[in-house]
mmCIF file of C-alpha atoms in Angstrom:
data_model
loop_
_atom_site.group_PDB
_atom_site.id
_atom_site.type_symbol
_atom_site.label_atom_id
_atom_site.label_comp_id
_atom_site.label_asym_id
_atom_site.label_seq_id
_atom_site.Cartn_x
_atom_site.Cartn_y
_atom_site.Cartn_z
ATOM 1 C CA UNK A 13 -10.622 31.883 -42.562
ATOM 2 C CA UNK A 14 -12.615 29.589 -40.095
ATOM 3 C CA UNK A 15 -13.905 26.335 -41.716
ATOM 4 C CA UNK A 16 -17.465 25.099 -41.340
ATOM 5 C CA UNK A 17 -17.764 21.670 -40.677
ATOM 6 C CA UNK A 18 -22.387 20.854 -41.103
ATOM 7 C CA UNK A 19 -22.871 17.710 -38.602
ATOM 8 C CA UNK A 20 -26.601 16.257 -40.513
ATOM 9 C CA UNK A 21 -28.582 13.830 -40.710
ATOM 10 C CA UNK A 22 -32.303 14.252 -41.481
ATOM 11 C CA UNK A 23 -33.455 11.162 -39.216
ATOM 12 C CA UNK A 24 -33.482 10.992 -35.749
ATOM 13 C CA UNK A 25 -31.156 9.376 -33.098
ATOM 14 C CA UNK A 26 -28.143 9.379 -35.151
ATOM 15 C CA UNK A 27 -25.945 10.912 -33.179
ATOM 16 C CA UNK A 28 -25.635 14.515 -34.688
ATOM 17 C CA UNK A 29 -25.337 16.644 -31.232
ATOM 18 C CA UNK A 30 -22.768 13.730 -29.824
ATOM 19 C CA UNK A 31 -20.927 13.885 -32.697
ATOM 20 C CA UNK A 32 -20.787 17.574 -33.170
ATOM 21 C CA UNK A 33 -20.176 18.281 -29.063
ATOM 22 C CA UNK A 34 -17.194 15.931 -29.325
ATOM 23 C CA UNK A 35 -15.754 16.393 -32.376
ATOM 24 C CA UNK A 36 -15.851 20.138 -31.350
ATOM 25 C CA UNK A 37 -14.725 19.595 -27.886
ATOM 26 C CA UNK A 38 -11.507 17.790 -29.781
ATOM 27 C CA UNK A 39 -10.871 20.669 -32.143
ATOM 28 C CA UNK A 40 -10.701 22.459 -28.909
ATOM 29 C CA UNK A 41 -8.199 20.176 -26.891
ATOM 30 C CA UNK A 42 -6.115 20.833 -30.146
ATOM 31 C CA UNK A 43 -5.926 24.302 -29.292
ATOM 32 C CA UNK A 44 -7.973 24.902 -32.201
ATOM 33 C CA UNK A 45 -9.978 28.318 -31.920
ATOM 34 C CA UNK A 46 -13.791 26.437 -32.360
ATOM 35 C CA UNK A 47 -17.408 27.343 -32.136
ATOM 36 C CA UNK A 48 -20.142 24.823 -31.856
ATOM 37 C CA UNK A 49 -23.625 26.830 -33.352
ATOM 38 C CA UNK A 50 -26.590 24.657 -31.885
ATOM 39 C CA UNK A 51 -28.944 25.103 -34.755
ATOM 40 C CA UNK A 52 -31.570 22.453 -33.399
ATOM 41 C CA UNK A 53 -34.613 23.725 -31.447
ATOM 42 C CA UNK A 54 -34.133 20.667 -29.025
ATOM 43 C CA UNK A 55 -31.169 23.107 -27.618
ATOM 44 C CA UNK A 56 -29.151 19.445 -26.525
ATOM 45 C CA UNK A 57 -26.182 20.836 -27.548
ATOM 46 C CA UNK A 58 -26.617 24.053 -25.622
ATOM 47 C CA UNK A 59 -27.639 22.071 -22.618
ATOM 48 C CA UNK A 60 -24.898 19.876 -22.498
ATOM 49 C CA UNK A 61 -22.160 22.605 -22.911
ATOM 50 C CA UNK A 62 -24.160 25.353 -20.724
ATOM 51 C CA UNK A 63 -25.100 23.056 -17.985
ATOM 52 C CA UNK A 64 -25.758 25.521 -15.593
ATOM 53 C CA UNK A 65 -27.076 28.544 -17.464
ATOM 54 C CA UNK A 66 -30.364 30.302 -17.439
ATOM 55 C CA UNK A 67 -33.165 29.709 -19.876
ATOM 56 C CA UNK A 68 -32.673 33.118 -20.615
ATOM 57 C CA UNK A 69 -29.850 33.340 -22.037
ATOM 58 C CA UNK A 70 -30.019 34.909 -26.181
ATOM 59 C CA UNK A 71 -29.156 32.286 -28.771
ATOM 60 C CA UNK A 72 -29.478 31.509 -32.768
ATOM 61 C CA UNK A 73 -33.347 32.362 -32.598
ATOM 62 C CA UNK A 74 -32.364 35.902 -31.229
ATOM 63 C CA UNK A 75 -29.714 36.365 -33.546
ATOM 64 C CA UNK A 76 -32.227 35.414 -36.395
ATOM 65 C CA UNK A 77 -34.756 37.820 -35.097
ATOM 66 C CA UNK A 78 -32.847 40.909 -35.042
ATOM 67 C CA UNK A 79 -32.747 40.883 -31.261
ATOM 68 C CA UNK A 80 -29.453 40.744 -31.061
ATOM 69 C CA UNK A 81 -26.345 40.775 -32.515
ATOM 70 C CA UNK A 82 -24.068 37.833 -32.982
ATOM 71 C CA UNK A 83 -21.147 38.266 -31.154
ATOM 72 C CA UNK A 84 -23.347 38.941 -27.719
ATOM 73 C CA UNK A 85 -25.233 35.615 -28.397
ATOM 74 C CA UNK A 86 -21.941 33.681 -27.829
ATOM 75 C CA UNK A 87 -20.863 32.076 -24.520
ATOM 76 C CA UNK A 88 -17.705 30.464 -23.058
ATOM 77 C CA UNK A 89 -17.565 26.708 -22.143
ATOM 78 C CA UNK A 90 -15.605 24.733 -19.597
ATOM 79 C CA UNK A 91 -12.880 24.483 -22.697
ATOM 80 C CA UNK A 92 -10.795 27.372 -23.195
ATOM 81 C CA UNK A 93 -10.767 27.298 -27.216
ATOM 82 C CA UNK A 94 -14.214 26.139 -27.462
ATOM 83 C CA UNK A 95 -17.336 28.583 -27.576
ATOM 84 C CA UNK A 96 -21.144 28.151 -28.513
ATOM 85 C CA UNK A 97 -23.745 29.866 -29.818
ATOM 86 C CA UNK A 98 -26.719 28.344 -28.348
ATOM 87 C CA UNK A 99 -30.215 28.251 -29.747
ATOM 88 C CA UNK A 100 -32.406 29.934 -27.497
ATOM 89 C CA UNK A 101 -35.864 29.957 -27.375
ATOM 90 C CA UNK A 102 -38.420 30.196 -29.578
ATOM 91 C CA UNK A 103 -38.684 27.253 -31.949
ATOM 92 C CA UNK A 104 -41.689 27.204 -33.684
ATOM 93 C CA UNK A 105 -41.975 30.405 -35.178
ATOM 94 C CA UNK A 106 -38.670 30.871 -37.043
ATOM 95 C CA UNK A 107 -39.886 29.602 -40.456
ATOM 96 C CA UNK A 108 -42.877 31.705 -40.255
ATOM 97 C CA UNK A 109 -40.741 34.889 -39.043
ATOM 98 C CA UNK A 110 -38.308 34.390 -42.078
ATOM 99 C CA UNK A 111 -40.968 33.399 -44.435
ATOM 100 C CA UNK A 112 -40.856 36.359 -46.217
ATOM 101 C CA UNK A 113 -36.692 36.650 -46.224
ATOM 102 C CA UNK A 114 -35.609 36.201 -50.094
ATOM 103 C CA UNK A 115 -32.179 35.127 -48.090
ATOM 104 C CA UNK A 116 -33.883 32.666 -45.688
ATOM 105 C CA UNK A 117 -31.725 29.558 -46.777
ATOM 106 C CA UNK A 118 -28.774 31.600 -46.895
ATOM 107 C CA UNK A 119 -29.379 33.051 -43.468
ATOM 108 C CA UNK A 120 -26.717 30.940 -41.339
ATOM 109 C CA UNK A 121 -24.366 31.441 -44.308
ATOM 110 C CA UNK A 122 -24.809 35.309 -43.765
ATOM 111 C CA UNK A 123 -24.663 34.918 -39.974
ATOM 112 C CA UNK A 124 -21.260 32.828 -40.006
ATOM 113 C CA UNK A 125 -19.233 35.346 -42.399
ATOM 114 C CA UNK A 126 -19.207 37.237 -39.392
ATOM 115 C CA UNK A 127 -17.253 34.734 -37.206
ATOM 116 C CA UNK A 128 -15.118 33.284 -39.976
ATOM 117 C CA UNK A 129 -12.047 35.440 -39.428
ATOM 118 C CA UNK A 130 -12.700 34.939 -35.805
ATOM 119 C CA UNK A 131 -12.346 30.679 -34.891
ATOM 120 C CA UNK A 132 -10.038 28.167 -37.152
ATOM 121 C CA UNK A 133 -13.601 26.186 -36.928
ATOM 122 C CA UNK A 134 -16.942 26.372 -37.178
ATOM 123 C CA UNK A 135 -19.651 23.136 -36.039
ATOM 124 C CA UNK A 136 -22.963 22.849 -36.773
ATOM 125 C CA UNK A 137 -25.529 20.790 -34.728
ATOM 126 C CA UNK A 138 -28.436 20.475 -36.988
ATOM 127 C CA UNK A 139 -32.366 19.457 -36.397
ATOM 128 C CA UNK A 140 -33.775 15.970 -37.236
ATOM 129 C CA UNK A 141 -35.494 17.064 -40.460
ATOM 130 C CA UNK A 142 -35.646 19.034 -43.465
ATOM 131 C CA UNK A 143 -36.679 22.699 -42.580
ATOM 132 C CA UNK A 144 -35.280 25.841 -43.005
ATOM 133 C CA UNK A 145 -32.567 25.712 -40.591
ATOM 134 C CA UNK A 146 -31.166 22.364 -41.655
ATOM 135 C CA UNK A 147 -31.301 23.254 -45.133
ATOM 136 C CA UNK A 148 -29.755 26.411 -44.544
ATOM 137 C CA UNK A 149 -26.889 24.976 -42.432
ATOM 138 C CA UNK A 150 -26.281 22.455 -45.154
ATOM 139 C CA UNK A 151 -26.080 25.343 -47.588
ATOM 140 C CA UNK A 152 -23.247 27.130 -44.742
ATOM 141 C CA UNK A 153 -21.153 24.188 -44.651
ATOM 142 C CA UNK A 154 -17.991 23.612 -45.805
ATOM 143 C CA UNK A 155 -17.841 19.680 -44.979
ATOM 144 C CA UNK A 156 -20.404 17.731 -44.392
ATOM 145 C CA UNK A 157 -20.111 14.700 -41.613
ATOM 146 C CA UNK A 158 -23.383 12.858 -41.836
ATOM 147 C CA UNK A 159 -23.514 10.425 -38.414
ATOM 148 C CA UNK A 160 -25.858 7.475 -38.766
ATOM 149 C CA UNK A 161 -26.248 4.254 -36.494
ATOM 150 C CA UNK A 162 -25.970 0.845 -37.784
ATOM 151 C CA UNK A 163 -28.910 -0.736 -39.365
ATOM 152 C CA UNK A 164 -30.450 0.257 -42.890
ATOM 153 C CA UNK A 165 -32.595 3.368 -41.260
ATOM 154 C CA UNK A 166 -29.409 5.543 -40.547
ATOM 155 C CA UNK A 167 -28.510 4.623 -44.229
ATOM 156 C CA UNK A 168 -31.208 5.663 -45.654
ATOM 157 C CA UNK A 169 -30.708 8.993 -43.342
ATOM 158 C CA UNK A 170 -27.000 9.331 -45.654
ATOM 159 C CA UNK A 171 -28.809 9.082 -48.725
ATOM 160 C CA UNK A 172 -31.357 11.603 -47.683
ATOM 161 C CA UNK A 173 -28.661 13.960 -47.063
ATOM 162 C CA UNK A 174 -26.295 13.179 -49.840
ATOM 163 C CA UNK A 175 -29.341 13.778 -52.314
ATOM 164 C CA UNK A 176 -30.347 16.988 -50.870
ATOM 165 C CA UNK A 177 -26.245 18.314 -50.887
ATOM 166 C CA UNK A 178 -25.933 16.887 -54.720
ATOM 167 C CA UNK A 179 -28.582 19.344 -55.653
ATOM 168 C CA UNK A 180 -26.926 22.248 -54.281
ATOM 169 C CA UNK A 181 -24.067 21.232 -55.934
ATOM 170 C CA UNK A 182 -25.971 20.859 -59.152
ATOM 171 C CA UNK A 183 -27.474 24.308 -58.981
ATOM 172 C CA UNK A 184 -24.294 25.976 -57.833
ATOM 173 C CA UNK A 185 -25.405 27.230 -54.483
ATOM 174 C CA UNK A 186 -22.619 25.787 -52.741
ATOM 175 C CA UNK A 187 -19.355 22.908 -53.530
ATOM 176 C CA UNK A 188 -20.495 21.238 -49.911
ATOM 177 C CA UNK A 189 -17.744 18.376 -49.698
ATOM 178 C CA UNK A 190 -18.633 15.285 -47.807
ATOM 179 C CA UNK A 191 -15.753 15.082 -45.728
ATOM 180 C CA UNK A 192 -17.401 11.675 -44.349
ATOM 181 C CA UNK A 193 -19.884 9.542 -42.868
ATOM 182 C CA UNK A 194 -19.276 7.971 -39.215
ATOM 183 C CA UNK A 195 -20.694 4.893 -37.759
ATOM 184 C CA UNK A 196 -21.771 6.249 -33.796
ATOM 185 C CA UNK A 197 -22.804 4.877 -31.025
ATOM 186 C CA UNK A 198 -21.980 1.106 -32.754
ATOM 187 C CA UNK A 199 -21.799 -2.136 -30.781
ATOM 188 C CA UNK A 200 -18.245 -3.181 -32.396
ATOM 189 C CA UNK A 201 -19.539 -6.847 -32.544
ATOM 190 C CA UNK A 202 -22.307 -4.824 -35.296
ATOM 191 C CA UNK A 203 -19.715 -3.317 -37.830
ATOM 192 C CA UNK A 204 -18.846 -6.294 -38.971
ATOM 193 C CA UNK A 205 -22.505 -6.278 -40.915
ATOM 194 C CA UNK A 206 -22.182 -4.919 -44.862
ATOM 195 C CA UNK A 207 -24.152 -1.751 -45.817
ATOM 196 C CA UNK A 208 -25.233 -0.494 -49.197
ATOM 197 C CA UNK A 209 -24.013 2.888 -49.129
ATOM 198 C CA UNK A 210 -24.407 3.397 -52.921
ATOM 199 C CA UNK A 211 -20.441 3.399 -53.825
ATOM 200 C CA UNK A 212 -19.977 5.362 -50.505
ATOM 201 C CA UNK A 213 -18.217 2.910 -48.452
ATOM 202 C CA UNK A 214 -14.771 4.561 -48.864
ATOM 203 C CA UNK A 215 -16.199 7.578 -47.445
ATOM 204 C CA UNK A 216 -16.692 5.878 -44.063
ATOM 205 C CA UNK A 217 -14.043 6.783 -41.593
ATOM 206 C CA UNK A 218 -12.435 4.057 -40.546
ATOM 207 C CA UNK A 219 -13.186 4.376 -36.788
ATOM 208 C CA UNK A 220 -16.871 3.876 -35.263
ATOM 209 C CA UNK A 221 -17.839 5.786 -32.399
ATOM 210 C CA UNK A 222 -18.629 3.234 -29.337
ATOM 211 C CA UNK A 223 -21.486 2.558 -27.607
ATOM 212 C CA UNK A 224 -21.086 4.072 -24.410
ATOM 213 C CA UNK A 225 -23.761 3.940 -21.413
ATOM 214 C CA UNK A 226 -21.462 5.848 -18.865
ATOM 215 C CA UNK A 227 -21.320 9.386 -20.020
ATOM 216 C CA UNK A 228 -24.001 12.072 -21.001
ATOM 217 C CA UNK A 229 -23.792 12.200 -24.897
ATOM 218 C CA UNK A 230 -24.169 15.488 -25.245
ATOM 219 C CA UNK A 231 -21.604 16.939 -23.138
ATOM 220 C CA UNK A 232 -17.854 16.348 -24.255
ATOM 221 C CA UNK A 233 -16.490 13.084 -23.379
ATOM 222 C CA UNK A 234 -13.227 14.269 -22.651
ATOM 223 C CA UNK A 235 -14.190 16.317 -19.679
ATOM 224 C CA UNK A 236 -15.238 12.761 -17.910
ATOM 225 C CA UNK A 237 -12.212 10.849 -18.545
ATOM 226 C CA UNK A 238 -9.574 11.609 -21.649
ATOM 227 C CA UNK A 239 -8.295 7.792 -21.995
ATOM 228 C CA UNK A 240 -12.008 6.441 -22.185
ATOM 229 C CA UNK A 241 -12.768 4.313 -25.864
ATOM 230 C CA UNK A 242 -15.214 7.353 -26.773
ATOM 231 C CA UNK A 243 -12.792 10.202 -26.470
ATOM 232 C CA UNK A 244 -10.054 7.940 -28.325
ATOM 233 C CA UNK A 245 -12.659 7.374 -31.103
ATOM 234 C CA UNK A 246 -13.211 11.625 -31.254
ATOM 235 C CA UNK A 247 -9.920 11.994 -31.292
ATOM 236 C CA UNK A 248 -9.466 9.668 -34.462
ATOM 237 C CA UNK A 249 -11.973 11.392 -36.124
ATOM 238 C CA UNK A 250 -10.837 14.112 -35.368
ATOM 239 C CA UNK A 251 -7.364 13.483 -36.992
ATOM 240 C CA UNK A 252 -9.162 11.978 -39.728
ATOM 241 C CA UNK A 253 -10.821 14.650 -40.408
ATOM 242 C CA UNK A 254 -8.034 17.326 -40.478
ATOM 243 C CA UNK A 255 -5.855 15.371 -42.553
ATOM 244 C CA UNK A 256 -8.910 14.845 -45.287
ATOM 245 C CA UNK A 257 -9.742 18.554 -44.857
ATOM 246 C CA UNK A 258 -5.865 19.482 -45.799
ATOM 247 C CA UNK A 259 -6.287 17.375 -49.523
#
């Protein structure tokens, strides 16, 4: 049954669609069946995977809607074992269309039971805040990766997230384990700065992401160059990751 791996962080510019692009994109290269669900209105994830498609192409929002079913929302990407279901458009009525849904925070869990048997994983690009869909994706996860930049605002993004998750826990709505939280887009020279973490510094994986000026961020890094510093970093997170999610 395919895993669900919930990319958040409820501040913005921490990385989430980079991380979630190229840690899927790496899944991928694995020959691991994956599919990257863009659940942020933005759509960066969509755009950097479906370069050249139409803006009207269906997406999460349809899916949501009724419009359409799942499956048809889902589109191929330059990577054989990597699909995504984009977004689509229309962002700023969803909360008020699934106001009135008793299941509204459990909507992406019902959606994904669908695909589970389906891909070996399951990402989630999530939105910059704390509405319905990032709640609800947190709530769908499996593991959580929270990205954050260096510098006490992405650390006070991980505690954001952590005490949202430890309530869920707490009321039994889901046993979300933090699989980690990454340092991206970090000047190296940077890390060597302490952070207060609260007692979560051994949950940092060991291996920043770079800072990295040459490539888009949210398109996979691999398909620019495979040896560059940023796909090596994926790639360690990557391992990382799959040898925390087999303890």
């Amino acid at each position: 049954m395919g895993h669900v791996i919930c990319i958040a962080n409820f501040r913005e510019q921490s990385g989430k669609t980079s991380t979630a692009v190229n840690l899927a994109a790496s899944l991928a290269v694995l020959e691991l069946k994956t599919l990257l669900v863009d659940c942020s209105p933005d759509g960066k994830a969509s755009a950097g995977l479906l370069p050249d498609s139409d803006d009207t192409a269906f997406g999460l929002f349809d899916v949501l809607s009724g419009i359409v079913s799942a499956r048809s929302a889902v589109s191929d990407t330059a990577l054989s074992y990597l699909q995504i279901l984009p977004f689509g458009e229309g962002e700023n009525s969803l909360d008020r269309m699934l106001a009135m849904n008793p299941d509204r925070e459990k909507i992406l869990s019902i959606v994904m039971e669908k695909f589970r048997d389906e891909y070996d994983y399951i990402v989630f690009d999530t939105p910059s805040t704390t509405g319905l869909l990032s709640r609800s994706a947190v709530i769908a996860g499996d593991s959580l990766i929270i990205p954050v930049p260096s510098g006490e605002k992405g650390v006070r993004g991980v505690k954001e997230v952590l005490a949202f998750s430890g309530r869920l826990r707490q009321s039994g709505e889901n046993p979300l384990k933090l699989s980690g939280v990454l340092f991206n887009r970090c000047d190296p020279e940077g890390m060597s700065q302490a952070h207060d973490l609260g007692g979560l510094e051994k949950a940092v994986y060991p291996v920043p992401i770079p800072l990295s000026q040459d490539v888009d961020p949210c398109r996979p890094a691999c398909l620019y160059d495979m040896k560059s510093p940023v796909v090596e970093a994926f790639f360690d997170l990557c391992y990382e990751f799959l040898y925390r999610d087999s303890l």
